[in-house]
C-alpha cells in the first residue's frame, strides 16, 4: 500500500504541469494571432468633388489635405447607383497617359479620358493638397447618383467617399 501512494502524487504533479503547459501554449497562440491581425490605421484624406454635369460628364476630385499618399497606393471606385455599373481604377498611375485594361476593372466603358495625378508618367507621384484626379464619364445622365470612393488597399479601407447627383 505504501509504495502506491508515492506514485499517485508524482502522477498528479506531472498531470498538473501538463495542464498548465497546455493552457500556456493556447494563451500564447491566441496572443500571437491577435498581434498579427492588428494593422496600421488608414490614412486620412480630405478632398472635394466638383458637381458633375451631364453635358460633359467630367468627375474631378481635388485633395484639400490629409496624409501624404502615393497614387500607386490608391484605387478609385465609381458606382452609378441609378444607371447601374461599377468601375475600379487600379494599378495607378496609368502609364502612357490613358486608362486601359490593366487599370480598369468592372464596367470599363463608364470611364474615359483620365487626367491629373492618376495619369502621371512618374510612377512614384504623390497625391498632395491641390492635386486633382479627373475622369470623364461619357454615359451619365442628369439625375444619376454616383458614389465615388478612394480606397487604400494596404489597409483595406475607404479613405474618402462622396455621393453626387449629376445635374
mmCIF file of C-alpha atoms in Angstrom:
data_model
loop_
_atom_site.group_PDB
_atom_site.id
_atom_site.type_symbol
_atom_site.label_atom_id
_atom_site.label_comp_id
_atom_site.label_asym_id
_atom_site.label_seq_id
_atom_site.Cartn_x
_atom_site.Cartn_y
_atom_site.Cartn_z
ATOM 1 C CA UNK A 1 0.000 0.000 0.000
ATOM 2 C CA UNK A 2 2.659 2.394 0.951
ATOM 3 C CA UNK A 3 4.512 2.243 -2.415
ATOM 4 C CA UNK A 4 1.389 3.125 -4.410
ATOM 5 C CA UNK A 5 0.748 6.414 -2.571
ATOM 6 C CA UNK A 6 4.051 7.906 -3.719
ATOM 7 C CA UNK A 7 3.285 7.060 -7.352
ATOM 8 C CA UNK A 8 -0.076 8.797 -7.291
ATOM 9 C CA UNK A 9 1.387 12.103 -6.044
ATOM 10 C CA UNK A 10 4.076 12.005 -8.764
ATOM 11 C CA UNK A 11 1.427 11.290 -11.436
ATOM 12 C CA UNK A 12 -0.717 14.143 -10.110
ATOM 13 C CA UNK A 13 2.232 16.557 -10.285
ATOM 14 C CA UNK A 14 3.068 15.516 -13.855
ATOM 15 C CA UNK A 15 -0.577 15.919 -14.912
ATOM 16 C CA UNK A 16 -0.776 19.350 -13.271
ATOM 17 C CA UNK A 17 2.366 20.509 -15.103
ATOM 18 C CA UNK A 18 0.973 19.161 -18.416
ATOM 19 C CA UNK A 19 -2.329 21.012 -17.961
ATOM 20 C CA UNK A 20 -0.504 24.266 -17.138
ATOM 21 C CA UNK A 21 1.703 23.891 -20.238
ATOM 22 C CA UNK A 22 -1.313 23.278 -22.495
ATOM 23 C CA UNK A 23 -3.034 26.383 -21.143
ATOM 24 C CA UNK A 24 0.148 28.470 -21.573
ATOM 25 C CA UNK A 25 0.592 27.328 -25.191
ATOM 26 C CA UNK A 26 -3.055 28.075 -26.005
ATOM 27 C CA UNK A 27 -2.841 31.554 -24.442
ATOM 28 C CA UNK A 28 0.416 32.282 -26.294
ATOM 29 C CA UNK A 29 -1.072 31.161 -29.598
ATOM 30 C CA UNK A 30 -4.094 33.422 -29.082
ATOM 31 C CA UNK A 31 -1.860 36.400 -28.228
ATOM 32 C CA UNK A 32 0.283 35.889 -31.342
ATOM 33 C CA UNK A 33 -2.763 35.619 -33.610
ATOM 34 C CA UNK A 34 -4.146 38.841 -32.164
ATOM 35 C CA UNK A 35 -0.828 40.638 -32.675
ATOM 36 C CA UNK A 36 -0.728 39.546 -36.336
ATOM 37 C CA UNK A 37 -4.257 40.809 -37.024
ATOM 38 C CA UNK A 38 -3.593 44.385 -35.925
ATOM 39 C CA UNK A 39 -2.745 46.783 -38.720
ATOM 40 C CA UNK A 40 -1.795 50.361 -39.185
ATOM 41 C CA UNK A 41 -4.631 52.869 -39.227
ATOM 42 C CA UNK A 42 -5.891 54.053 -42.594
ATOM 43 C CA UNK A 43 -4.528 57.337 -43.893
ATOM 44 C CA UNK A 44 -6.717 60.419 -43.638
ATOM 45 C CA UNK A 45 -7.819 62.219 -46.806
ATOM 46 C CA UNK A 46 -9.732 65.476 -47.086
ATOM 47 C CA UNK A 47 -11.000 66.121 -50.600
ATOM 48 C CA UNK A 48 -13.777 67.811 -52.517
ATOM 49 C CA UNK A 49 -15.600 66.956 -55.711
ATOM 50 C CA UNK A 50 -16.917 69.376 -58.274
ATOM 51 C CA UNK A 51 -20.535 68.948 -59.384
ATOM 52 C CA UNK A 52 -20.939 66.724 -62.441
ATOM 53 C CA UNK A 53 -22.946 67.964 -65.389
ATOM 54 C CA UNK A 54 -24.495 65.519 -67.831
ATOM 55 C CA UNK A 55 -23.376 67.693 -70.745
ATOM 56 C CA UNK A 56 -19.692 66.942 -70.155
ATOM 57 C CA UNK A 57 -19.789 64.109 -67.575
ATOM 58 C CA UNK A 58 -16.499 65.143 -66.020
ATOM 59 C CA UNK A 59 -15.682 63.965 -62.485
ATOM 60 C CA UNK A 60 -12.989 65.941 -60.684
ATOM 61 C CA UNK A 61 -11.743 65.232 -57.128
ATOM 62 C CA UNK A 62 -9.321 67.701 -55.539
ATOM 63 C CA UNK A 63 -7.300 66.785 -52.473
ATOM 64 C CA UNK A 64 -7.592 69.501 -49.825
ATOM 65 C CA UNK A 65 -5.362 67.965 -47.175
ATOM 66 C CA UNK A 66 -4.642 64.939 -45.049
ATOM 67 C CA UNK A 67 -1.856 62.378 -45.090
ATOM 68 C CA UNK A 68 0.634 62.110 -47.915
ATOM 69 C CA UNK A 69 -0.260 59.296 -50.290
ATOM 70 C CA UNK A 70 1.375 57.886 -53.350
ATOM 71 C CA UNK A 71 -1.021 57.434 -56.249
ATOM 72 C CA UNK A 72 0.245 53.848 -56.529
ATOM 73 C CA UNK A 73 -1.254 53.207 -53.052
ATOM 74 C CA UNK A 74 -4.788 54.138 -54.189
ATOM 75 C CA UNK A 75 -7.715 52.629 -56.021
ATOM 76 C CA UNK A 76 -10.727 54.627 -57.150
ATOM 77 C CA UNK A 77 -14.204 53.123 -57.339
ATOM 78 C CA UNK A 78 -17.044 54.837 -59.185
ATOM 79 C CA UNK A 79 -20.514 53.343 -58.887
ATOM 80 C CA UNK A 80 -23.565 54.602 -60.743
ATOM 81 C CA UNK A 81 -26.354 53.843 -58.266
ATOM 82 C CA UNK A 82 -29.096 54.995 -60.651
ATOM 83 C CA UNK A 83 -27.926 53.756 -64.030
ATOM 84 C CA UNK A 84 -26.030 50.704 -62.830
ATOM 85 C CA UNK A 85 -22.402 49.826 -63.298
ATOM 86 C CA UNK A 86 -19.259 49.992 -61.207
ATOM 87 C CA UNK A 87 -15.691 50.593 -62.293
ATOM 88 C CA UNK A 88 -12.444 50.457 -60.298
ATOM 89 C CA UNK A 89 -9.323 52.302 -61.341
ATOM 90 C CA UNK A 90 -6.373 50.182 -60.201
ATOM 91 C CA UNK A 91 -2.608 49.930 -60.838
ATOM 92 C CA UNK A 92 -2.274 53.696 -60.836
ATOM 93 C CA UNK A 93 -0.818 55.914 -62.108
ATOM 94 C CA UNK A 94 -1.749 54.809 -65.595
ATOM 95 C CA UNK A 95 1.321 54.774 -67.777
ATOM 96 C CA UNK A 96 1.164 56.396 -71.170
ATOM 97 C CA UNK A 97 -1.401 58.930 -70.007
ATOM 98 C CA UNK A 98 -4.505 56.816 -70.563
ATOM 99 C CA UNK A 99 -6.607 54.202 -68.835
ATOM 100 C CA UNK A 100 -6.604 50.696 -70.301
ATOM 101 C CA UNK A 101 -7.303 47.046 -69.486
ATOM 102 C CA UNK A 102 -4.636 46.926 -66.779
ATOM 103 C CA UNK A 103 -6.008 49.963 -64.954
ATOM 104 C CA UNK A 104 -9.765 49.340 -65.234
ATOM 105 C CA UNK A 105 -11.799 46.627 -63.516
ATOM 106 C CA UNK A 106 -15.524 46.190 -63.916
ATOM 107 C CA UNK A 107 -17.604 48.259 -66.321
ATOM 108 C CA UNK A 108 -14.667 49.836 -68.157
ATOM 109 C CA UNK A 109 -16.932 51.714 -70.594
ATOM 110 C CA UNK A 110 -18.017 54.018 -67.757
ATOM 111 C CA UNK A 111 -14.725 55.926 -67.771
ATOM 112 C CA UNK A 112 -12.637 57.637 -70.454
ATOM 113 C CA UNK A 113 -10.029 60.375 -70.674
ATOM 114 C CA UNK A 114 -8.435 60.426 -67.224
ATOM 115 C CA UNK A 115 -6.416 63.438 -66.112
ATOM 116 C CA UNK A 116 -4.431 64.694 -63.163
ATOM 117 C CA UNK A 117 -2.073 62.693 -60.980
ATOM 118 C CA UNK A 118 -3.593 59.305 -61.920
ATOM 119 C CA UNK A 119 -2.102 59.539 -65.431
ATOM 120 C CA UNK A 120 1.296 60.924 -64.461
ATOM 121 C CA UNK A 121 4.267 59.404 -66.288
ATOM 122 C CA UNK A 122 6.069 59.324 -62.921
ATOM 123 C CA UNK A 123 5.174 56.023 -61.240
ATOM 124 C CA UNK A 124 6.100 57.394 -57.824
ATOM 125 C CA UNK A 125 3.898 60.502 -57.845
ATOM 126 C CA UNK A 126 2.267 61.686 -54.621
ATOM 127 C CA UNK A 127 -1.301 62.932 -54.307
ATOM 128 C CA UNK A 128 -0.820 66.138 -52.353
ATOM 129 C CA UNK A 129 -3.047 69.072 -51.452
ATOM 130 C CA UNK A 130 -4.256 70.864 -54.567
ATOM 131 C CA UNK A 131 -3.710 67.869 -56.871
ATOM 132 C CA UNK A 132 -6.651 66.683 -58.921
ATOM 133 C CA UNK A 133 -7.922 63.323 -60.070
ATOM 134 C CA UNK A 134 -10.190 63.565 -63.061
ATOM 135 C CA UNK A 135 -12.085 61.168 -65.309
ATOM 136 C CA UNK A 136 -14.710 61.600 -67.968
ATOM 137 C CA UNK A 137 -17.944 59.652 -67.530
ATOM 138 C CA UNK A 138 -19.467 59.653 -71.024
ATOM 139 C CA UNK A 139 -22.693 57.777 -70.259
ATOM 140 C CA UNK A 140 -24.069 59.635 -67.230
ATOM 141 C CA UNK A 141 -27.479 61.222 -67.406
ATOM 142 C CA UNK A 142 -28.993 64.069 -65.423
ATOM 143 C CA UNK A 143 -30.356 62.666 -62.167
ATOM 144 C CA UNK A 144 -27.895 59.745 -61.944
ATOM 145 C CA UNK A 145 -26.461 59.266 -58.447
ATOM 146 C CA UNK A 146 -22.763 58.412 -58.338
ATOM 147 C CA UNK A 147 -20.808 57.108 -55.375
ATOM 148 C CA UNK A 148 -17.076 57.800 -55.596
ATOM 149 C CA UNK A 149 -14.691 56.031 -53.233
ATOM 150 C CA UNK A 150 -10.959 56.342 -52.849
ATOM 151 C CA UNK A 151 -9.633 53.118 -51.385
ATOM 152 C CA UNK A 152 -6.339 52.355 -49.657
ATOM 153 C CA UNK A 153 -5.842 48.624 -50.398
ATOM 154 C CA UNK A 154 -2.934 48.226 -47.974
ATOM 155 C CA UNK A 155 -5.243 48.851 -45.011
ATOM 156 C CA UNK A 156 -8.346 47.654 -46.879
ATOM 157 C CA UNK A 157 -10.184 50.859 -46.053
ATOM 158 C CA UNK A 158 -12.116 53.609 -47.765
ATOM 159 C CA UNK A 159 -10.210 56.843 -47.132
ATOM 160 C CA UNK A 160 -12.676 59.139 -48.879
ATOM 161 C CA UNK A 161 -16.236 58.758 -50.147
ATOM 162 C CA UNK A 162 -18.774 61.102 -51.657
ATOM 163 C CA UNK A 163 -22.140 60.819 -53.372
ATOM 164 C CA UNK A 164 -23.128 63.234 -56.097
ATOM 165 C CA UNK A 165 -26.181 63.653 -58.295
ATOM 166 C CA UNK A 166 -25.490 64.520 -61.923
ATOM 167 C CA UNK A 167 -27.113 67.805 -62.922
#
